[in-house]
Amino acid sequence: PAHAPLREDIARAVVIASRWDRQQPLVDPMCGSGTLVMEAAMLAANFAPGLMRDFGVEVTAIADMLSMEQIKGVWKRQIQPVSTLILGSDRDEQAIK
């Protein structure tokens, strides 16, 4: 419902650059559409960037689809439950919805 002015890859880079250790609580009091907190949660879960996306190279002769599926399978098996508190809030109720 809210426009996300921060790209996912930049948000992930910001979380990494913050030196957050994935163990301490993370709070974003002005989260807007939640890009930072979502990327932090995915990072804490060991969720590989782009895992749920398809890439153009996957349908070319360059890529072997079986190997792409195998790679994605390895990444999916590395996902872990998140036990860290990650909290976002914003004054814009529409952004929170």
Short mmCIF file of C-alpha atoms in Angstrom, two decimals:
data_model
loop_
_atom_site.label_atom_id
_atom_site.label_comp_id
_atom_site.label_asym_id
_atom_site.label_seq_id
_atom_site.Cartn_x
_atom_site.Cartn_y
_atom_site.Cartn_z
CA PRO A 1 0.00 0.00 0.00
CA ALA A 2 2.91 2.38 0.51
CA HIS A 3 5.58 3.23 -2.00
CA ALA A 4 8.99 1.81 -1.07
CA PRO A 5 11.56 4.43 -2.04
CA LEU A 6 14.40 2.20 -0.81
CA ARG A 7 15.43 -0.67 -3.08
CA GLU A 8 15.70 -4.09 -1.46
CA ASP A 9 19.39 -4.50 -2.26
CA ILE A 10 20.24 -1.10 -0.81
CA ALA A 11 18.18 -1.84 2.32
CA ARG A 12 20.04 -5.12 2.81
CA ALA A 13 23.36 -3.29 2.36
CA VAL A 14 22.32 -0.72 4.97
CA VAL A 15 21.46 -3.47 7.47
CA ILE A 16 24.81 -5.18 6.83
CA ALA A 17 26.70 -1.88 7.07
CA SER A 18 25.04 -1.19 10.43
CA ARG A 19 26.97 -4.18 11.81
CA TRP A 20 23.79 -5.64 13.26
CA ASP A 21 24.74 -9.05 14.62
CA ARG A 22 21.36 -10.76 13.92
CA GLN A 23 21.09 -11.53 17.65
CA GLN A 24 20.26 -8.13 19.17
CA PRO A 25 16.79 -6.64 18.66
CA LEU A 26 16.45 -4.36 15.65
CA VAL A 27 14.02 -1.43 15.77
CA ASP A 28 13.12 0.88 12.89
CA PRO A 29 10.83 3.60 14.31
CA MET A 30 10.24 5.15 10.87
CA CYS A 31 9.93 1.98 8.81
CA GLY A 32 7.55 3.29 6.14
CA SER A 33 6.73 0.30 3.96
CA GLY A 34 9.13 -1.85 5.99
CA THR A 35 11.91 -2.51 3.51
CA LEU A 36 14.68 -2.34 6.13
CA VAL A 37 12.90 -4.56 8.65
CA MET A 38 11.95 -7.09 5.96
CA GLU A 39 15.52 -7.28 4.72
CA ALA A 40 16.77 -7.59 8.30
CA ALA A 41 14.35 -10.47 8.90
CA MET A 42 15.45 -12.19 5.71
CA LEU A 43 19.09 -11.69 6.67
CA ALA A 44 18.42 -13.11 10.15
CA ALA A 45 16.72 -16.12 8.54
CA ASN A 46 19.70 -16.67 6.22
CA PHE A 47 17.32 -16.11 3.31
CA ALA A 48 19.34 -15.60 0.13
CA PRO A 49 18.67 -12.39 -1.80
CA GLY A 50 16.62 -13.00 -4.94
CA LEU A 51 15.69 -16.52 -3.87
CA MET A 52 12.02 -16.11 -4.76
CA ARG A 53 12.68 -14.38 -8.07
CA ASP A 54 13.21 -15.72 -11.53
CA PHE A 55 16.05 -14.29 -13.57
CA GLY A 56 16.18 -13.87 -17.33
CA VAL A 57 19.33 -15.97 -17.63
CA GLU A 58 17.37 -18.99 -16.38
CA VAL A 59 15.60 -19.37 -19.74
CA THR A 60 18.69 -19.09 -21.92
CA ALA A 61 21.13 -21.67 -23.19
CA ILE A 62 23.66 -20.29 -20.72
CA ALA A 63 21.84 -21.70 -17.70
CA ASP A 64 21.00 -25.31 -17.03
CA MET A 65 17.57 -25.19 -15.30
CA LEU A 66 18.29 -28.29 -13.27
CA SER A 67 21.38 -26.70 -11.80
CA MET A 68 19.46 -23.47 -11.06
CA GLU A 69 16.81 -25.49 -9.22
CA GLN A 70 19.54 -27.35 -7.34
CA ILE A 71 21.18 -24.09 -6.32
CA LYS A 72 17.87 -22.63 -5.15
CA GLY A 73 17.21 -25.85 -3.24
CA VAL A 74 20.51 -25.52 -1.40
CA TRP A 75 19.67 -21.91 -0.52
CA LYS A 76 16.17 -22.84 0.67
CA ARG A 77 17.54 -25.55 2.97
CA GLN A 78 19.72 -22.94 4.68
CA ILE A 79 16.75 -20.82 5.80
CA GLN A 80 16.43 -20.74 9.60
CA PRO A 81 13.66 -19.59 11.95
CA VAL A 82 14.09 -16.03 13.20
CA SER A 83 14.19 -15.72 16.99
CA THR A 84 15.45 -12.15 17.08
CA LEU A 85 13.03 -9.30 17.79
CA ILE A 86 12.67 -7.15 14.69
CA LEU A 87 10.23 -4.27 15.11
CA GLY A 88 9.07 -1.57 12.74
CA SER A 89 6.64 1.28 13.29
CA ASP A 90 5.58 4.40 11.46
CA ARG A 91 3.19 7.29 12.00
CA ASP A 92 1.61 6.60 8.58
CA GLU A 93 -1.07 3.98 9.25
CA GLN A 94 -1.46 3.30 5.52
CA ALA A 95 2.24 2.37 5.26
CA ILE A 96 1.90 -0.04 8.18
CA LYS A 97 -1.12 -1.79 6.63
#
